[in-house]
Tab-separated table of C-alpha atoms in Angstrom:
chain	number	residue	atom	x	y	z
A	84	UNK	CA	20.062	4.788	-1.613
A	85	UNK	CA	18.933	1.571	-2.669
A	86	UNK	CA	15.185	2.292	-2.215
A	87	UNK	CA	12.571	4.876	-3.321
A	88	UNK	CA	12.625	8.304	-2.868
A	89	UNK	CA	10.631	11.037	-2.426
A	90	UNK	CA	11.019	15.045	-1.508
A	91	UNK	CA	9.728	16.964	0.319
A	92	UNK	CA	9.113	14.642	3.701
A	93	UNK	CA	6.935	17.329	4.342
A	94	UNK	CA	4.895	19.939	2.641
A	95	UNK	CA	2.823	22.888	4.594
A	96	UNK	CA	0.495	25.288	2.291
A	97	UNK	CA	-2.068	27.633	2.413
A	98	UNK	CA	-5.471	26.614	0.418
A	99	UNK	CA	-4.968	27.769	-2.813
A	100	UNK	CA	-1.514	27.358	-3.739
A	101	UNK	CA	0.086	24.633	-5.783
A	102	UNK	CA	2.384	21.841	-4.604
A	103	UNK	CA	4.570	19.771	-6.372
A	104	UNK	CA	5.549	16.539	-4.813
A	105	UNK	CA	8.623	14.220	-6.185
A	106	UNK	CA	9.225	10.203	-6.329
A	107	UNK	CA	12.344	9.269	-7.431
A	108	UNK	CA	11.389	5.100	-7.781
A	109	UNK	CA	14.318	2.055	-7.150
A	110	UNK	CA	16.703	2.108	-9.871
A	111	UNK	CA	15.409	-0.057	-12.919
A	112	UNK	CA	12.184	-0.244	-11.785
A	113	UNK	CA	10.027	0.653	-14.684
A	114	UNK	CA	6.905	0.894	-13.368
A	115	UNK	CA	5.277	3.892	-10.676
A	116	UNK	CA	2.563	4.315	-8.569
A	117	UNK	CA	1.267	7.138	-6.743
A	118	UNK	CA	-0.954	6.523	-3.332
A	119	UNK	CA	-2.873	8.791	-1.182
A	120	UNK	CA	-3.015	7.766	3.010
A	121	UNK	CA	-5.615	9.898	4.821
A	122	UNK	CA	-7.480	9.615	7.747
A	123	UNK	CA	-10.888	9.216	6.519
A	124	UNK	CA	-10.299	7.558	3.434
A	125	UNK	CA	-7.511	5.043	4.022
A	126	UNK	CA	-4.957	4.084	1.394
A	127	UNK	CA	-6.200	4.977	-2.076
A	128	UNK	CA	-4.578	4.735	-5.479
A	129	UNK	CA	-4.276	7.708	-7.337
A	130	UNK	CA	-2.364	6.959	-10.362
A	131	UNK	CA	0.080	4.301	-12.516
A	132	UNK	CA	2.773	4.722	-14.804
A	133	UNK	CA	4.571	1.652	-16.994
A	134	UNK	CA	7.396	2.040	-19.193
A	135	UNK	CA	5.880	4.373	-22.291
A	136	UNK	CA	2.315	3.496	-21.921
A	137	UNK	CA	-0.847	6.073	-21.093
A	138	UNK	CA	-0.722	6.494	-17.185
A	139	UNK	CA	-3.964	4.792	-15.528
A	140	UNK	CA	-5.536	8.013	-14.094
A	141	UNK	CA	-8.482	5.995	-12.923
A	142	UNK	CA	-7.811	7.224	-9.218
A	143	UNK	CA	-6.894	11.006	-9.104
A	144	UNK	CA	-9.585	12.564	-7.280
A	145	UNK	CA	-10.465	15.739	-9.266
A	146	UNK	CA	-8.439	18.041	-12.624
A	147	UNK	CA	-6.665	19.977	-9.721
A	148	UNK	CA	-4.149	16.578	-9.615
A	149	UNK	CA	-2.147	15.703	-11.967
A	150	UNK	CA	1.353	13.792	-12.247
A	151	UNK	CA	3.965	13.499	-15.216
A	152	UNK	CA	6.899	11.098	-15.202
A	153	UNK	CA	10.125	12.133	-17.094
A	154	UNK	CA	12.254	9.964	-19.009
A	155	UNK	CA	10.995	6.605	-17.500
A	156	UNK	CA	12.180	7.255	-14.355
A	157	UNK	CA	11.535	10.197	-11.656
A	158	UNK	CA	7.673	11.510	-11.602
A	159	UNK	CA	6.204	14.389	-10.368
A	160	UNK	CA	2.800	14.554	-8.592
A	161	UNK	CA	0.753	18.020	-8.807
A	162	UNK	CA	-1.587	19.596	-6.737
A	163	UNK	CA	-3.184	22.571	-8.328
A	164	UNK	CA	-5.301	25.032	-5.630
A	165	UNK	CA	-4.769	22.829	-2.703
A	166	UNK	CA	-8.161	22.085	-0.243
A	167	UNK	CA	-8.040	21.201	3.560
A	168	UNK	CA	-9.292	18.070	2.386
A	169	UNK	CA	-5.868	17.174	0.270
A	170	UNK	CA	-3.702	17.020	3.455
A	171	UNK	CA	-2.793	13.475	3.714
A	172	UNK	CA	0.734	11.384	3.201
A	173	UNK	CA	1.387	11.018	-0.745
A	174	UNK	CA	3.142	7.401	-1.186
A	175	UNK	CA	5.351	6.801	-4.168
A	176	UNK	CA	5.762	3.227	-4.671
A	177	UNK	CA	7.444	1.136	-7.930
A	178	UNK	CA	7.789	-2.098	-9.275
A	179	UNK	CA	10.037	-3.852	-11.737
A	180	UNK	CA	7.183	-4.272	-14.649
A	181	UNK	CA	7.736	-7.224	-16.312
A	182	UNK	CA	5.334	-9.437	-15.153
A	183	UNK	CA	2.570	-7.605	-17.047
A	184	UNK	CA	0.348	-6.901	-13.623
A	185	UNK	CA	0.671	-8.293	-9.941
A	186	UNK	CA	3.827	-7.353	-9.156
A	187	UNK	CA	5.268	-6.317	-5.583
A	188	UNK	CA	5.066	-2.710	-4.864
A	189	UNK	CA	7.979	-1.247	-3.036
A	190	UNK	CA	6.833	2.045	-0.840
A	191	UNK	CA	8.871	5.393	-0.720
A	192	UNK	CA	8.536	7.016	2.916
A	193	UNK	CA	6.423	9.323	1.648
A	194	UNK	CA	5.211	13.396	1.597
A	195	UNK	CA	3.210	14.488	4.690
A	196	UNK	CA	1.185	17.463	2.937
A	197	UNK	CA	-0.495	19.673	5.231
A	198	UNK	CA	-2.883	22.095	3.636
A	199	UNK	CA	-3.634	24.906	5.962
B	68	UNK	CA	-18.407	-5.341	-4.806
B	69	UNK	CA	-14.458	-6.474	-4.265
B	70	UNK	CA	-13.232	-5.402	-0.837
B	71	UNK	CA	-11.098	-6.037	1.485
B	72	UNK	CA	-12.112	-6.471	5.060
B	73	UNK	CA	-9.686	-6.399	8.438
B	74	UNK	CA	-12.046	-6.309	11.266
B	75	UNK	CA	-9.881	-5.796	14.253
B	76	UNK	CA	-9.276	-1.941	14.013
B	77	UNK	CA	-6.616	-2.495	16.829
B	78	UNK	CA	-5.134	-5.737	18.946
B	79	UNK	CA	-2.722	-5.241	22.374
B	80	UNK	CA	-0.886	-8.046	23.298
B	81	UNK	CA	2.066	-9.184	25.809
B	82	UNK	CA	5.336	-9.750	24.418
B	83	UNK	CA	5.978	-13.467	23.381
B	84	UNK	CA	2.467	-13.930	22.782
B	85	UNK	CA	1.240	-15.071	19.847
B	86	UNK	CA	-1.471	-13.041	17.323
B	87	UNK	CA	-3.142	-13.467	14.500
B	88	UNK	CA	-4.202	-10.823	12.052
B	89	UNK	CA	-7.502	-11.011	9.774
B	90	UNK	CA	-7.634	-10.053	6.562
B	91	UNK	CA	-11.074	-11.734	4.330
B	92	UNK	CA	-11.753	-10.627	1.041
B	93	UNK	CA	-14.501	-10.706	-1.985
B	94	UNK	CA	-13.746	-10.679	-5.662
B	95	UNK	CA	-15.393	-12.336	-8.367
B	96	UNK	CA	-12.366	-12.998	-10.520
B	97	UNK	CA	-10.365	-16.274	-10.177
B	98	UNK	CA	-7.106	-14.680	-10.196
B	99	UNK	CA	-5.438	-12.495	-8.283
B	100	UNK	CA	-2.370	-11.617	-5.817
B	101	UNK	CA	-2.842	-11.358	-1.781
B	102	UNK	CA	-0.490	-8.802	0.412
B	103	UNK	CA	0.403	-7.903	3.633
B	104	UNK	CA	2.392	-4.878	4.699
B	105	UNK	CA	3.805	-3.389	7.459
B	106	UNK	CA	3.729	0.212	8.380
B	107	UNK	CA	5.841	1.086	11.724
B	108	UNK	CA	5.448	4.155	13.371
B	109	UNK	CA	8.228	5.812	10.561
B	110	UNK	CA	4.944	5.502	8.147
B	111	UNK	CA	7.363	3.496	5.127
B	112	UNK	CA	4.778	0.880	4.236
B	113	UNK	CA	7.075	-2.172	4.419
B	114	UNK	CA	6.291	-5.323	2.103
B	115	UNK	CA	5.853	-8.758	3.558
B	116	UNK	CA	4.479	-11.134	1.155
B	117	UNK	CA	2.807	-11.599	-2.102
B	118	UNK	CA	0.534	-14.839	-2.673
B	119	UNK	CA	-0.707	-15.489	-5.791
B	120	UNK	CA	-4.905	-16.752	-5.732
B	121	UNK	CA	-3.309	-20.055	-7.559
B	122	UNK	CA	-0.770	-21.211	-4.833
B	123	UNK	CA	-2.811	-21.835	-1.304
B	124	UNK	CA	0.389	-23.631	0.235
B	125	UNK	CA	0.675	-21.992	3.679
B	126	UNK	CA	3.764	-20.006	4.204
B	127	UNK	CA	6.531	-19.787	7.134
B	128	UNK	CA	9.256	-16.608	7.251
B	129	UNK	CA	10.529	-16.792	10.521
B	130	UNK	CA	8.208	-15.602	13.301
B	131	UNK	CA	5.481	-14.865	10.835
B	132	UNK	CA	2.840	-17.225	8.953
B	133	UNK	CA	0.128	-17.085	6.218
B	134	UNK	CA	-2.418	-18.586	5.825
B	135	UNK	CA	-4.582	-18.468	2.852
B	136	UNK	CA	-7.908	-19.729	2.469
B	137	UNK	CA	-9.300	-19.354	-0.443
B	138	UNK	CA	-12.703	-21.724	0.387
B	139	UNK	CA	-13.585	-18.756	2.993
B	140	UNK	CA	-11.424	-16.275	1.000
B	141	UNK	CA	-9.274	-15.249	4.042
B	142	UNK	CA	-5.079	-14.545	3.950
B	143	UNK	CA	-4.349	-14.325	7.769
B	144	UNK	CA	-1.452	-14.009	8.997
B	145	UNK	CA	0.433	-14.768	12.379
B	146	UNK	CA	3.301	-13.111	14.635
B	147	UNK	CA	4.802	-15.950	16.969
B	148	UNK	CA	6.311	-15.268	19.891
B	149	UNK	CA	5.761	-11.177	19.316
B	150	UNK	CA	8.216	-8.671	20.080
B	151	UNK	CA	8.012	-5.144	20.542
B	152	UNK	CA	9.414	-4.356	17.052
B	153	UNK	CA	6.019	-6.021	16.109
B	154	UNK	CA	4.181	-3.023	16.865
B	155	UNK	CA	2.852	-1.410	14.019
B	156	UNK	CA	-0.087	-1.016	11.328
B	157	UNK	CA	-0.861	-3.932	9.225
B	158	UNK	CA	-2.459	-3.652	6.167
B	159	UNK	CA	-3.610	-6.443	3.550
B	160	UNK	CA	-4.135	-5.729	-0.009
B	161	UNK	CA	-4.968	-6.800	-3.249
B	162	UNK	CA	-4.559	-6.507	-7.022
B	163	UNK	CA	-7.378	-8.198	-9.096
B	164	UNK	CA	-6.806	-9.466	-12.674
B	165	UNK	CA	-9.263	-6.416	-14.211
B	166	UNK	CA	-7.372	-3.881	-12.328
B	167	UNK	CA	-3.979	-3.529	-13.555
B	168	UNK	CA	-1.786	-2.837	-11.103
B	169	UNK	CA	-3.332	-0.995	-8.548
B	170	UNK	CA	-3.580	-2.639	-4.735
B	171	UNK	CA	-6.779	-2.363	-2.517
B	172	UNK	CA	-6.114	-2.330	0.580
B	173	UNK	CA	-7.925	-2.665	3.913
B	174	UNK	CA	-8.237	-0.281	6.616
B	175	UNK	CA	-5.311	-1.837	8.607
B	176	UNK	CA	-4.959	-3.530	12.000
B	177	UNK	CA	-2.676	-1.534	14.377
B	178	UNK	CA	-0.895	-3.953	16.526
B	179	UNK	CA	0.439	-2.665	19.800
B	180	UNK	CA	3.265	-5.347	21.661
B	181	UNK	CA	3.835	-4.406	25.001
B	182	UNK	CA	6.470	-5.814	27.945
């Protein structure tokens, strides 16, 4: 498809286990963003990739998340010994990255994670 | 602080009515780019504009309007004539000039459209 993707559209775990969640972002879209959509905290950004450059980390919550994006394209979002308190809906979103910041985010349908 | 605000946690309206959604803001940085998207009940956040803190020219697409004050530091926007298709979450966002890339967004207005 035309738009971006991300797998699994749902994710159930028991507390304490890891989870690996996927974005596969539109194609030639070089920059990525990772989101976090709970109730009690609202949309919240958790991380940004662009081209080669460090990730902005700024919003991951804690060291148990962590995300890696291979070969400038799909990325990877990790949750290491999953709390009750992680279940939310991950959003994958990307952007074209050439207008240096600013630019429109396009959403993925994102991973419902429930955390049990 | 640099926040965005929408007050009205949830609006129910007739169809063909007409509704406008709030969104106000506070940042001390003179540029920066305004946002509104749509989430239906699917959850896809769906985008439906981008206004940059330079350009306050109002905007028309349709059914929908913007309208960007930047005196009061609003960016509200308007369903004409709403349709059940309407219904959904709205959310308005922003990106600031000292935050790279990353959109704050408020806590959403969920819009229900009834017959």
């Amino acid at each position: 498809g035309a738009g971006v993707s991300q797998s699994p559209s749902n994710k159930v775990t028991e507390k304490g286990k890891d989870v690996e969640l996927r974005c596969d972002p539109i194609s030639g879209h070089t920059a990525l963003y990772w989101y976090r959509q709970s109730l009690g905290q609202g949309l919240e950004f958790l991380i940004y990739f662009q081209g080669n450059s460090a990730p902005d980390k700024s919003g991951l919550p804690s060291d148990r998340f962590s995300a890696e994006r291979t070969g400038g394209s799909v990325s990877t979002l990790t949750i290491q010994r999953t709390q009750q308190e992680d279940s939310a809906v991950y959003l994958c979103a990307s952007s074209l990255g050439r207008e240096g910041w600013g630019e429109t985010q396009y959403f993925g349908p994102g991973t419902r994670l429930l955390v049990l | 602080a640099q926040k965005v605000t929408q007050a009205q946690t949830e609006i129910s309206v007739v169809e063909k009515e007409d509704v406008t959604l709030d969104c106000v803001y506070e940042t001390r940085d003179t540029t920066y780019y305004l946002f509104w998207y749509k989430q239906p009940p699917s959850g896809e956040l769906v985008f439906l504009i981008r206004r940059n803190s330079f350009d306050e020219q109002n905007e028309i697409s349709g059914r929908y309007s913007w309208n960007f004050q930047k005196s009061t530091s609003s960016f509200n926007f308007t369903i004409t004539a709403s349709q059940v298709v309407d219904s959904a979450v709205y959310f308005c966002a922003l990106i600031w000039a000292g935050t790279a890339s990353k959109l704050t967004f408020g806590t959403g207005t969920r819009l229900q459209v009834t017959l």
